[in-house]
XYZ file of C-alpha atoms in Angstrom:
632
model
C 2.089 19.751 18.386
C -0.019 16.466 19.642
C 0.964 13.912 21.519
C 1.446 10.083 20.087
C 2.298 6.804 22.120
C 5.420 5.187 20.430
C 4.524 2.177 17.989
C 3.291 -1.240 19.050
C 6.258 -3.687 19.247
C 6.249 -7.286 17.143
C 4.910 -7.278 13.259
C 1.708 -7.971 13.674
C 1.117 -5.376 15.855
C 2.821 -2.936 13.834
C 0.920 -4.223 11.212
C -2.490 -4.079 12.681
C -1.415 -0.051 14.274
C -0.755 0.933 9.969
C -3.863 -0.400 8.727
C -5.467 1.334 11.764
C -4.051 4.579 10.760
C -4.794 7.276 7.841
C -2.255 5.575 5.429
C -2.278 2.395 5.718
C -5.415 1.371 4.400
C -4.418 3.364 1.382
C -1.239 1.602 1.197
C -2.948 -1.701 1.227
C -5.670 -0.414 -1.810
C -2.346 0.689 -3.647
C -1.047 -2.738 -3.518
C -4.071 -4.816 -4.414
C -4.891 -2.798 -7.038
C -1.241 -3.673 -8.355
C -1.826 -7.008 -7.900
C -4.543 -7.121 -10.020
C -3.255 -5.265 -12.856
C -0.385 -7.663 -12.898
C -2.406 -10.258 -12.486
C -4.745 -9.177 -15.314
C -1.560 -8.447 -17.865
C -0.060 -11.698 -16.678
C -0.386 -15.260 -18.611
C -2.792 -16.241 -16.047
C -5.198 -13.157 -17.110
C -7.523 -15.897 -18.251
C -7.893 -17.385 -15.093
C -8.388 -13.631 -13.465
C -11.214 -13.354 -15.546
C -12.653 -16.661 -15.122
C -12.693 -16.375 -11.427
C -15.106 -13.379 -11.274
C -17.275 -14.893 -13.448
C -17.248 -18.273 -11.390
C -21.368 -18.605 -10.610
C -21.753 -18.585 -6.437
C -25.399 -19.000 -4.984
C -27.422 -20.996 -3.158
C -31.031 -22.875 -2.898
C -33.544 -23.182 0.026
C -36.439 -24.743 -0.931
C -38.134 -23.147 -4.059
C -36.034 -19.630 -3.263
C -32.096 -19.232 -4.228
C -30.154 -16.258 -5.089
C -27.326 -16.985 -8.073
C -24.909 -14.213 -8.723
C -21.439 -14.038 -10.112
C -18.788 -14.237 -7.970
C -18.165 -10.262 -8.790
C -21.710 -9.134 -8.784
C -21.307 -10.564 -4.956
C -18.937 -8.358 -4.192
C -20.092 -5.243 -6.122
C -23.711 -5.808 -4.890
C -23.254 -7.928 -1.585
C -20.511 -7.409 0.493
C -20.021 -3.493 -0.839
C -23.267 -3.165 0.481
C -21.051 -2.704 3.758
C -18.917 -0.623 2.625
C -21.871 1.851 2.190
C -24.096 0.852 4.989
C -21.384 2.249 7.232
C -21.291 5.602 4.812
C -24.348 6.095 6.217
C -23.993 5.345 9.689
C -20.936 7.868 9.094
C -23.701 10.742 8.191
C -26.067 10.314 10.696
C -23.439 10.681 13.199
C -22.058 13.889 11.896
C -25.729 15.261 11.605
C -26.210 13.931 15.484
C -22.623 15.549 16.743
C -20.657 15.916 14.223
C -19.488 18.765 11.576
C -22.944 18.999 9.832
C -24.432 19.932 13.353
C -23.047 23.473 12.858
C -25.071 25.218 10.252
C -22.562 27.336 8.998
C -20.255 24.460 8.161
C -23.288 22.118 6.941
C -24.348 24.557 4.022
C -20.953 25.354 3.347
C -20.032 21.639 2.885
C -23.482 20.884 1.145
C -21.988 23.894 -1.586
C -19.229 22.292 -2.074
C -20.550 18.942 -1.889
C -22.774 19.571 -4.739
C -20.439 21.665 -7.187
C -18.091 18.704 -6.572
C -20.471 16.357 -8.256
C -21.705 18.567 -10.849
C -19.232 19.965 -12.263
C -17.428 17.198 -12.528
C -20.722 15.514 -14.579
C -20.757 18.319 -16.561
C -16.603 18.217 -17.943
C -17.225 14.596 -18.478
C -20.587 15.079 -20.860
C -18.449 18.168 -22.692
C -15.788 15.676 -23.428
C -17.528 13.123 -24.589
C -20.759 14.872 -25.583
C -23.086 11.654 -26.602
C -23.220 7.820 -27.552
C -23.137 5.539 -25.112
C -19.819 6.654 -23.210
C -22.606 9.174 -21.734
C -24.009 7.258 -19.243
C -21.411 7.033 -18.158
C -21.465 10.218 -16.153
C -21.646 9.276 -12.750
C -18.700 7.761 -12.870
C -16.958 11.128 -11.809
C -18.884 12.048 -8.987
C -17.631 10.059 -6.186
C -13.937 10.350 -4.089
C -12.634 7.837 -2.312
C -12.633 9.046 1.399
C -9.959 6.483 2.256
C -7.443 7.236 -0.954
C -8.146 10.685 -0.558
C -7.484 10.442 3.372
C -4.478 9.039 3.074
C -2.763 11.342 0.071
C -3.627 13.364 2.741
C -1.441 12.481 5.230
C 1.667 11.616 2.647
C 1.429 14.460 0.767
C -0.710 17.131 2.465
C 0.903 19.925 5.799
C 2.077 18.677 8.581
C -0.369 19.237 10.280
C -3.664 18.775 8.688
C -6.711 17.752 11.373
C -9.481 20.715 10.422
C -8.704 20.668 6.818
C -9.163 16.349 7.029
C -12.414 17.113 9.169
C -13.727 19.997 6.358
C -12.745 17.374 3.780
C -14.762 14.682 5.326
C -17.718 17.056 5.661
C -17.603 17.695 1.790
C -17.275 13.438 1.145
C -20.347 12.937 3.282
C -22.423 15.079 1.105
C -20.432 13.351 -1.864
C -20.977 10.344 -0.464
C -24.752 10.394 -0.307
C -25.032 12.492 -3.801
C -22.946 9.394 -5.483
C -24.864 6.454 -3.549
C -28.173 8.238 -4.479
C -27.275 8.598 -8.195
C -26.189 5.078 -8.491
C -30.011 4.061 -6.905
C -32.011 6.226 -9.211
C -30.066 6.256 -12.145
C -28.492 3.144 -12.087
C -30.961 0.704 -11.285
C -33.229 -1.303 -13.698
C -36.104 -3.248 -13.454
C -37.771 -2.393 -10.646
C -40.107 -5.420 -9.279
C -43.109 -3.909 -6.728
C -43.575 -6.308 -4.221
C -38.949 -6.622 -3.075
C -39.777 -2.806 -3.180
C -42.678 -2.667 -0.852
C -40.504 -5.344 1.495
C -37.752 -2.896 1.240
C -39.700 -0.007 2.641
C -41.012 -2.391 5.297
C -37.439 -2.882 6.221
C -36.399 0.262 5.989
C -39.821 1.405 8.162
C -39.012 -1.143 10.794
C -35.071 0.208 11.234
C -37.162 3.399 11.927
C -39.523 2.209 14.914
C -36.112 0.049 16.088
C -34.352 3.580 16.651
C -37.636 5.441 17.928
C -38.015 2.288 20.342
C -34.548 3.036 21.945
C -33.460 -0.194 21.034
C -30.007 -0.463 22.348
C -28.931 -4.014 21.072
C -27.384 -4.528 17.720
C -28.512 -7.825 16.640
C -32.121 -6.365 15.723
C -31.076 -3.656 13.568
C -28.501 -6.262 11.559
C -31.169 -8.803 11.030
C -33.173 -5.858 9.066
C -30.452 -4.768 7.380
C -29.942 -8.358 6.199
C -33.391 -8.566 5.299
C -33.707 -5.323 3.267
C -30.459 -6.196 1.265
C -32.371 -9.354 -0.262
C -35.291 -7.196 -0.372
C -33.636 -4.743 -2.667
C -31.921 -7.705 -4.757
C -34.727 -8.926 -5.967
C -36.234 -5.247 -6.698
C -34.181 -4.346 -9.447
C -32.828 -1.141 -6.625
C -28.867 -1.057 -5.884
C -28.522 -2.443 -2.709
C -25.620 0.277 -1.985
C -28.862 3.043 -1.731
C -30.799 0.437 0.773
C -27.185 -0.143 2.812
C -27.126 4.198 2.839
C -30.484 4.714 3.828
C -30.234 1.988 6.201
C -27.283 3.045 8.123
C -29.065 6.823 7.897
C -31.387 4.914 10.171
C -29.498 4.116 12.767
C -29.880 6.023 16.078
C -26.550 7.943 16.713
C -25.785 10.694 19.635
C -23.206 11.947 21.815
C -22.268 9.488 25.327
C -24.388 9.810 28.217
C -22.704 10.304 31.341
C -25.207 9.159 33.383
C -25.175 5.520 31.210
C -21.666 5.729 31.639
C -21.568 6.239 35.191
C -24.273 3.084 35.341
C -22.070 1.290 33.988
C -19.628 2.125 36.101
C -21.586 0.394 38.960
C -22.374 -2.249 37.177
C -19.006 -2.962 37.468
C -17.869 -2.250 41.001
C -20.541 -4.997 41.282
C -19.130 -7.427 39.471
C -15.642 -6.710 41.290
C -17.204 -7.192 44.664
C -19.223 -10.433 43.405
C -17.783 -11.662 40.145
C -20.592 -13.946 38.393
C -22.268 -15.125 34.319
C -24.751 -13.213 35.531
C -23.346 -9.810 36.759
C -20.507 -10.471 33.378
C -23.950 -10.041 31.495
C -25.135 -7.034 33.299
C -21.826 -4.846 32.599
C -21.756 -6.423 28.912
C -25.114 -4.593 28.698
C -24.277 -1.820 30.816
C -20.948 -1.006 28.354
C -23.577 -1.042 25.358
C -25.909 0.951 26.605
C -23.113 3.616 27.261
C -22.853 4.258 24.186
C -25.175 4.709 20.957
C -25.614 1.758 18.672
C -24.608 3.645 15.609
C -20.958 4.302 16.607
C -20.870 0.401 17.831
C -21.970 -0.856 14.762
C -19.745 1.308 13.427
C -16.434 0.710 15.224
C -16.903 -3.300 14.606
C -17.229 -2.774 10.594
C -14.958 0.226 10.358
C -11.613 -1.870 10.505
C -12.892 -5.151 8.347
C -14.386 -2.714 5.787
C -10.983 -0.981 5.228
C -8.473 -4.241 5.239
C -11.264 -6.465 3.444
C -14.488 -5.262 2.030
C -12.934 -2.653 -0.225
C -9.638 -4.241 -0.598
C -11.456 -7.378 -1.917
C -13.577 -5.000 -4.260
C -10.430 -3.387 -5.564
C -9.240 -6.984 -6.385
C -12.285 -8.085 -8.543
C -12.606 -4.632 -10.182
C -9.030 -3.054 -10.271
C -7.836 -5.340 -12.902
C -8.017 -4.646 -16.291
C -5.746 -5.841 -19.390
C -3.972 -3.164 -21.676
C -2.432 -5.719 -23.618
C -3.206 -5.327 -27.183
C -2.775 -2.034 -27.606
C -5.887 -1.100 -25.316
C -3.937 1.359 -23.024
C -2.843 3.556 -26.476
C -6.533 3.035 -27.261
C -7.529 4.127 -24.262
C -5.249 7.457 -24.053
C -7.064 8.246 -27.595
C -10.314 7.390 -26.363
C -13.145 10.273 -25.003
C -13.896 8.268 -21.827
C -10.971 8.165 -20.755
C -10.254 11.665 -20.829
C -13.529 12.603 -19.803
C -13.145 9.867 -16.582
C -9.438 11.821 -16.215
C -10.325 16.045 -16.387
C -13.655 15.074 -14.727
C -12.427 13.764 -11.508
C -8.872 15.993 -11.702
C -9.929 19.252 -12.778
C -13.454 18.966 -11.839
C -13.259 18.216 -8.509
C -10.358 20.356 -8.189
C -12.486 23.256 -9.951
C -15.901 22.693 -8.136
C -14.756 21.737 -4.928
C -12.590 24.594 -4.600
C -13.932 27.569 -6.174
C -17.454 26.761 -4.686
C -15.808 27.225 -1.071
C -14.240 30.254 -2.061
C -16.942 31.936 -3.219
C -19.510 30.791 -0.460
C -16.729 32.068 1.963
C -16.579 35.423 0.367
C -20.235 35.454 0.241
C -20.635 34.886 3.844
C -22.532 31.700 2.716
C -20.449 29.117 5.480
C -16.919 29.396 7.405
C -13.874 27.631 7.296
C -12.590 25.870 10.202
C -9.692 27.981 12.107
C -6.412 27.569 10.616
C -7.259 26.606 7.685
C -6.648 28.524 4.646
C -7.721 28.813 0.624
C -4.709 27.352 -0.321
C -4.990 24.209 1.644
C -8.806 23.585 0.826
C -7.606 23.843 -3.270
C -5.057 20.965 -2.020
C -8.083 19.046 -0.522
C -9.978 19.720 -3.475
C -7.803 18.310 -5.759
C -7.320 15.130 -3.683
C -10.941 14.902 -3.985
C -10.289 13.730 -7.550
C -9.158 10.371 -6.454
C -12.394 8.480 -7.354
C -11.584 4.997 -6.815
C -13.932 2.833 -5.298
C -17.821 4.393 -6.497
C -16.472 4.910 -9.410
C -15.192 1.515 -10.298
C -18.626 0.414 -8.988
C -20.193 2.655 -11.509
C -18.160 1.545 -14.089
C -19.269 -2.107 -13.533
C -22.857 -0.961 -13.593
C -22.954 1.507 -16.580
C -20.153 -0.354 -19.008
C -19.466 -3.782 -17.779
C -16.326 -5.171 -18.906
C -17.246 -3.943 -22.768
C -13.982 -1.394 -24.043
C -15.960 1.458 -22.700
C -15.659 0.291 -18.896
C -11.683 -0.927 -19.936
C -11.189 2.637 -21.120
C -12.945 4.353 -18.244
C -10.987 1.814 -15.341
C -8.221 3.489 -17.285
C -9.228 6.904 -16.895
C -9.610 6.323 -13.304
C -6.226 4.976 -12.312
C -4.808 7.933 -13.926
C -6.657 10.146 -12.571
C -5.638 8.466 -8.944
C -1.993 9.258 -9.915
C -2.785 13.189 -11.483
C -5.010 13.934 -8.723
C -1.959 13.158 -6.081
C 0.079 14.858 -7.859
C -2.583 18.269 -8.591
C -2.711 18.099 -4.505
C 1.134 17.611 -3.791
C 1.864 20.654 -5.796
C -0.837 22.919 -5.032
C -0.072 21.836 -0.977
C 3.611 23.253 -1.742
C 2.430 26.596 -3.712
C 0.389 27.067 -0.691
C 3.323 26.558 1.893
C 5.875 28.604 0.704
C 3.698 31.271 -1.228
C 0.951 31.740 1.001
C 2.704 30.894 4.299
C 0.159 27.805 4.941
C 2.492 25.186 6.736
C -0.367 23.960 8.483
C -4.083 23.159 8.373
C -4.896 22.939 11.864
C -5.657 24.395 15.107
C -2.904 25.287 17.225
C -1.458 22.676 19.432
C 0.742 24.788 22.215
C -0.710 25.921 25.155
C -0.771 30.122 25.349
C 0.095 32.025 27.248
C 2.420 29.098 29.019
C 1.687 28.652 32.782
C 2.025 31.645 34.941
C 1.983 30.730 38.788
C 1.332 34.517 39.565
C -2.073 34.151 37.822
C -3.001 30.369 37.058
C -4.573 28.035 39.630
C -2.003 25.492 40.674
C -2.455 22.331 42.555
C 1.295 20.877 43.644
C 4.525 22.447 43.788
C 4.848 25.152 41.149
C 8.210 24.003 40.414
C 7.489 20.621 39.357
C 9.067 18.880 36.776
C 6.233 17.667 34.847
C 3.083 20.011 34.380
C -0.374 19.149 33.107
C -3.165 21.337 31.768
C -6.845 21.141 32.203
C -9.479 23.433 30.190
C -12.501 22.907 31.938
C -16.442 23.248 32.006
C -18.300 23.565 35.645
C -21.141 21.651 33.703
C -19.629 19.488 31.850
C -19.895 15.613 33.294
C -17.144 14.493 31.484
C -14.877 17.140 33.323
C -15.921 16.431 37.030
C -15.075 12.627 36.676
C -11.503 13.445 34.600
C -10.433 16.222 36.972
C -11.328 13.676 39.586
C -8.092 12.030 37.929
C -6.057 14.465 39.622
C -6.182 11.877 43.026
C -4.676 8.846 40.753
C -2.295 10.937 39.301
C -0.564 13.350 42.215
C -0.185 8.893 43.557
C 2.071 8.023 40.652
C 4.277 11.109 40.196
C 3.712 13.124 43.967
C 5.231 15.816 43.950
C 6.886 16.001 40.371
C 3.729 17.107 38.690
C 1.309 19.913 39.105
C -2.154 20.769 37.975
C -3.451 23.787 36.143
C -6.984 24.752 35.006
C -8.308 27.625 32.522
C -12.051 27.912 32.232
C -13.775 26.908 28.933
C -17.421 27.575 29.734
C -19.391 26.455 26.886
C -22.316 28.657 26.785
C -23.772 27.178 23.792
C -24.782 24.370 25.170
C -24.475 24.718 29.073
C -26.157 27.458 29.872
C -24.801 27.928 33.476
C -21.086 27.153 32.837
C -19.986 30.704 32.768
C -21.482 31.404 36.032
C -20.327 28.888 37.462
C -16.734 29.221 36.344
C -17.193 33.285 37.678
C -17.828 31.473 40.789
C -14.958 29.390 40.960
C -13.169 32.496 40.847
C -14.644 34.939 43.382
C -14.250 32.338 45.707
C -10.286 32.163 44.364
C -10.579 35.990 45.662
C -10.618 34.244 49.091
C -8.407 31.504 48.660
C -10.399 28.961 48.421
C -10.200 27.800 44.156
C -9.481 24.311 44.525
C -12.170 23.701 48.113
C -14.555 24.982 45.711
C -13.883 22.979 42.411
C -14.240 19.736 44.656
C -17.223 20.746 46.011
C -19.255 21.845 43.086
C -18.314 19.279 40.745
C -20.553 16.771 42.875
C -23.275 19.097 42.527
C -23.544 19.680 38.598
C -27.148 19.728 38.640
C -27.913 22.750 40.288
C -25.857 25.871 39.276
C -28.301 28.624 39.806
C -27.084 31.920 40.931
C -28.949 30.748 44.590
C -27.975 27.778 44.355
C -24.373 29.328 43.880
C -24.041 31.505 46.999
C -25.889 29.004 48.974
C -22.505 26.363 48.382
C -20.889 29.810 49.459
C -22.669 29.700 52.884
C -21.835 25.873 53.127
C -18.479 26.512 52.486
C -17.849 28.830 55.003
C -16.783 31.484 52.397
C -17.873 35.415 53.165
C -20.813 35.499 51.368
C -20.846 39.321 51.022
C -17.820 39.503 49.393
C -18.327 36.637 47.227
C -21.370 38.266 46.012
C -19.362 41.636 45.376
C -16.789 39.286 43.328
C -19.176 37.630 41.565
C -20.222 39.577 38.725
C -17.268 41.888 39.206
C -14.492 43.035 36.456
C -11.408 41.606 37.820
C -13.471 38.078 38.148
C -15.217 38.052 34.241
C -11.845 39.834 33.228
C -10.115 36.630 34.371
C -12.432 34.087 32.625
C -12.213 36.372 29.466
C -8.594 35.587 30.225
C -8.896 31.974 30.246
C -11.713 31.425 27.162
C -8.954 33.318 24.973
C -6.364 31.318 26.105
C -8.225 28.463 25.034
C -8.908 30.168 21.468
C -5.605 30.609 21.380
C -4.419 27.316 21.999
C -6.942 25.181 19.903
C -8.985 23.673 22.642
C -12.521 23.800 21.822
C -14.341 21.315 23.350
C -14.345 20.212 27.384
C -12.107 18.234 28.829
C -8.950 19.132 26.832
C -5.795 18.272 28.378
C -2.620 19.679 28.015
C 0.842 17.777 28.672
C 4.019 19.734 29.148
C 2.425 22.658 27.085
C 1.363 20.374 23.796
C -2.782 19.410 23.103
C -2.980 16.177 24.130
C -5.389 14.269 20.936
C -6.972 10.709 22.047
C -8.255 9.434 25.646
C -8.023 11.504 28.844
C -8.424 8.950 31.189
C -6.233 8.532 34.373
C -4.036 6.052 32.944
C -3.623 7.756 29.662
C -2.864 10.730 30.901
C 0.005 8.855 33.271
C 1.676 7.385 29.850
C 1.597 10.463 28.359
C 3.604 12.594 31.290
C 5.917 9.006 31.466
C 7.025 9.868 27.756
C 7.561 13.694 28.910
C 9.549 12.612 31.596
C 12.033 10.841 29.968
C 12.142 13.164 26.946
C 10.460 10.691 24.636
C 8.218 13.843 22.897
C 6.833 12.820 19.527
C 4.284 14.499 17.122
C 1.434 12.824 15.156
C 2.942 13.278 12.080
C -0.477 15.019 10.640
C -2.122 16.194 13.962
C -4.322 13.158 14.286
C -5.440 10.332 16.722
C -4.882 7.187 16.658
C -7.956 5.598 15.037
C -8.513 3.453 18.424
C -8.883 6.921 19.685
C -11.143 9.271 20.157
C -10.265 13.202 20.138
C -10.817 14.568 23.164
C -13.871 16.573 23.938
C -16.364 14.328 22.310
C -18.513 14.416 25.364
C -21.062 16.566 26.108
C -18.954 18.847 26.996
């Protein structure tokens, strides 16, 4: 169980909270694409038609660019759409999912059978003529259709099977974008293809320059886009590469803590100029990528594709088109590709590269749910609607295939809905998560408690001596024990993450030989303002300062009872899903989103007066973050 703030008050709000969510954006493509199969079957078809068609451009001087209203949108303003595909990869290759090895090549397998098999049912189907090229049609899914089936239709709880799936799309992602720039571009002009490389070249040197501002990096990007316009390329393979371009990596806490000051100054002597100084300050906090990112993630959902599904969506079955249609090869081959082939290739490639000890699942998630995924994965909306335009036009063939992939929207949903249900009451997979209830529950005879065991409202810390993020959110603690006093108390378990700070479990070993004398919560204060140096000497000497017996803190150090209790703590943390550092607990259930002081006060606020809710699917917010995404 997570933890959710109650719904935003007034309509737009609400409004703006949906869209923001896992659903609602594939609520909104559900309803637009309606609209413009009504609108396309309605006595105003004709002017439907006529508006895409509607010639938009402009002139400066001896250069212009002319395009149809539709090619706009299909090769303009969806260049967005995959521009921030690829910002999306290079931040899960920088510190997300496709950091881990194990999970990369397992989602790469999968990735890869998901596009080729597919290919492959769609050539047997329709075997040759010129419904052939039109293959590429069923290798893309729609991360945001598939996302939210997801959440309508897939367990309860569902947050490592969404983050496996979205592994498996970014490989899909980049397969499909790089299939429609090699095999669906035409006339290739040299010198817009030498500019693009230029572009692409100078995006490079931008990121190995540091360059923290945005502006530069957009000003290429608009630059290569008319670049690869006039070079015969698809501009959705520069917008890819681009955003593959574009530095991403975990916060700094240092930059953070900069900023920090930047702002204390500004408190103490508001001015333009120090305004300007934490503008720049917040920036540089964090990387480029995810700020780029976070402005275009919410316009590209509610507009970009939206407006896409509009122009493309629409196509009229009057006539006797749709029985043509159901008769036709494409459409079939557009229907079992993306249903049964991604259901077929997604799925049984993870299976067997489990059982082969090729890659790993994520905890809690079982076969059964990844089959569900997989056959979600046949919802192949937006590339493939794209590919459509580019391989068929508006002849029959692309009428029959837009057909195909409607239906296949609705089959896929429906695979995934069933197979989700086979797999919840036959193999016992109710959820697709990692657990969200703190074991074993608080024990004052063992855990470390700061404020009256007894209190009314408790609040759990998993921590990392080395972590930076931890030493300034246990530092909460002081704004917190203000608001509530004595109806809350503390508790922290030790998550040392050895992987990546080497001197964490030391340090938390430490923490508890000098809990031997009484002294847990002394030493936590102290050491957290001395992060840097966690040597074994360095260790014993804060022993010395601290007054502690240094002796017997030595004895305790490396003793059983101390790593015993550690051991205690790490499993604890297995057991109750945290994985990363700080994670946050609030009256026994994972808090998901910020962890910040004030956060963290609404959250025990809603405990207190019995308002407990669940994210219905075991996710954020998408204004939040998960917690842990330090460096920690």
């Amino acid at each position: 169980m997570s933890r959710q703030a109650p719904k935003p008050q007034g309509l737009l709000n609400r409004l703006s909270w949906s869209l923001r969510g896992e659903s609602g954006p594939a609520v909104l493509l559900v309803v637009v694409t309606a609209i413009a199969l009504v609108w396309a079957n309605s006595p105003a078809s004709g002017m439907y038609f006529d508006l895409w068609h509607q010639d938009v451009g402009f002139d400066f001087g001896p250069m212009g660019l002319h395009m149809s209203l539709r090619h706009w949108i299909n090769d303009g303003l969806m260049v967005v759409f995959f521009f921030l595909i690829g910002l999306e990869v290079r931040q899960e290759f920088a510190h997300g999912s496709l950091r881990d090895r194990t999970r990369a090549r397992l989602a790469l397998i999968a990735g890869v059978s998901g596009v080729f098999v597919p290919a492959v049912i769609y050539a047997m189907i329709v075997r040759g003529g010129d419904g052939l090229q039109g293959w590429g049609v069923v290798v893309g899914t729609d991360t945001a259709f598939m996302l939210g089936a997801l959440a309508l239709v897939g367990p309860r709880l569902s947050g490592q099977l969404r983050v496996f799936l979205l592994t498996v799309t970014v490989v899909d992602d980049f397969l499909a974008v790089s299939i429609i720039g090699f095999f669906y571009s035409e006339n290739i002009r040299l010198v817009p293809l030498v500019l693009c490389l230029a572009c692409l070249l100078a995006l490079w040197a931008l990121g190995r320059a540091r360059q923290w501002r945005a502006a530069p990096y957009i000003v290429v990007v608009v630059a290569l886009w008319f670049s690869a316009v006039a070079s015969g390329v698809h501009p959705s393979l520069a917008g890819m590469v681009a955003g593959l371009l574009v530095p991403a990596y975990p916060t700094q806490r240092h930059k953070v803590v900069a900023a920090r000051e930047l702002f204390r100054d500004f408190w103490q002597s508001p001015s333009a100029a120090s305004g300007r100084a934490v503008s720049r300050g917040l920036a540089k906090g964090t990387a480029v990528n995810e700020r780029i990112h976070e402005f275009l993630r919410v316009p590209t959902a509610v507009l970009v594709v939206p407006i896409f599904a509009l122009a493309n969506a629409g196509v009229d079955v009057r006539g006797g088109l749709l029985a043509d249609a159901l008769g036709a090869p494409v459409t079939w081959g557009v229907m079992l590709g993306l249903v049964l082939g991604k259901f077929l290739g997604i799925g049984i490639a993870t299976y067997l590269a489990v059982r082969m000890g090729m890659g790993r699942l994520p905890q809690g998630v079982g076969m059964g749910s990844v089959m569900g995924g997989a056959a979600l994965s046949g919802i192949g909306f937006t590339v493939s609607l794209l590919i459509i335009d580019l391989a068929f036009g508006t002849s029959d063939l692309g009428r029959q295939a837009t057909v195909g992939v409607l239906l296949s929207m609705v089959g896929a949903t429906l695979l995934g809905w069933a197979v989700f249900r086979v797999a919840a009451t036959k193999l016992g997979e109710v959820t697709a998560d990692l657990p969200m209830t703190l074991e074993p529950p608080v024990d004052p005879e063992i855990d470390h408690i700061r404020g009256p065991e007894d209190a009314q409202l408790t609040l759990v810390e998993f921590l990392d001596f080395e972590c930076a993020f931890c030493a300034h959110a246990t530092g909460g603690w002081e704004d917190l024990h203000a608001h509530f006093g004595g109806d809350l108390r503390y508790v922290v378990r030790h998550l040392p993450l050895v992987d990546v700070h080497p001197h964490a479990l030391l340090a938390a070993q430490a923490a508890e030989a000098a809990a031997r004398q009484q002294m847990f919560w002394e030493w936590l204060d102290f050491v957290f303002t001395r992060q840097s140096a966690l040597e074994r000497d360095d260790l014993i000497r804060y022993a010395v300062e601290m007054g502690l017996d240094v002796d017997q803190f030595i004895e305790d150090l490396d003793s059983d009872e101390v790593v015993q209790r550690v051991q205690r703590d790490v499993a604890s943390a297995h057991a109750s899903g945290a994985r990363e550092t700080p994670t946050f607990f609030v009256e026994g259930c994972r808090n998901v989103g910020s962890y910040d002081a004030r956060t963290l006060t609404r959250e025990l606020e809603h405990s207190r007066r019995g308002a407990r809710t669940q994210y219905p699917h075991g996710q954020p917010r998408d204004d939040e973050q998960p917690a842990g995404q330090g460096p920690g």
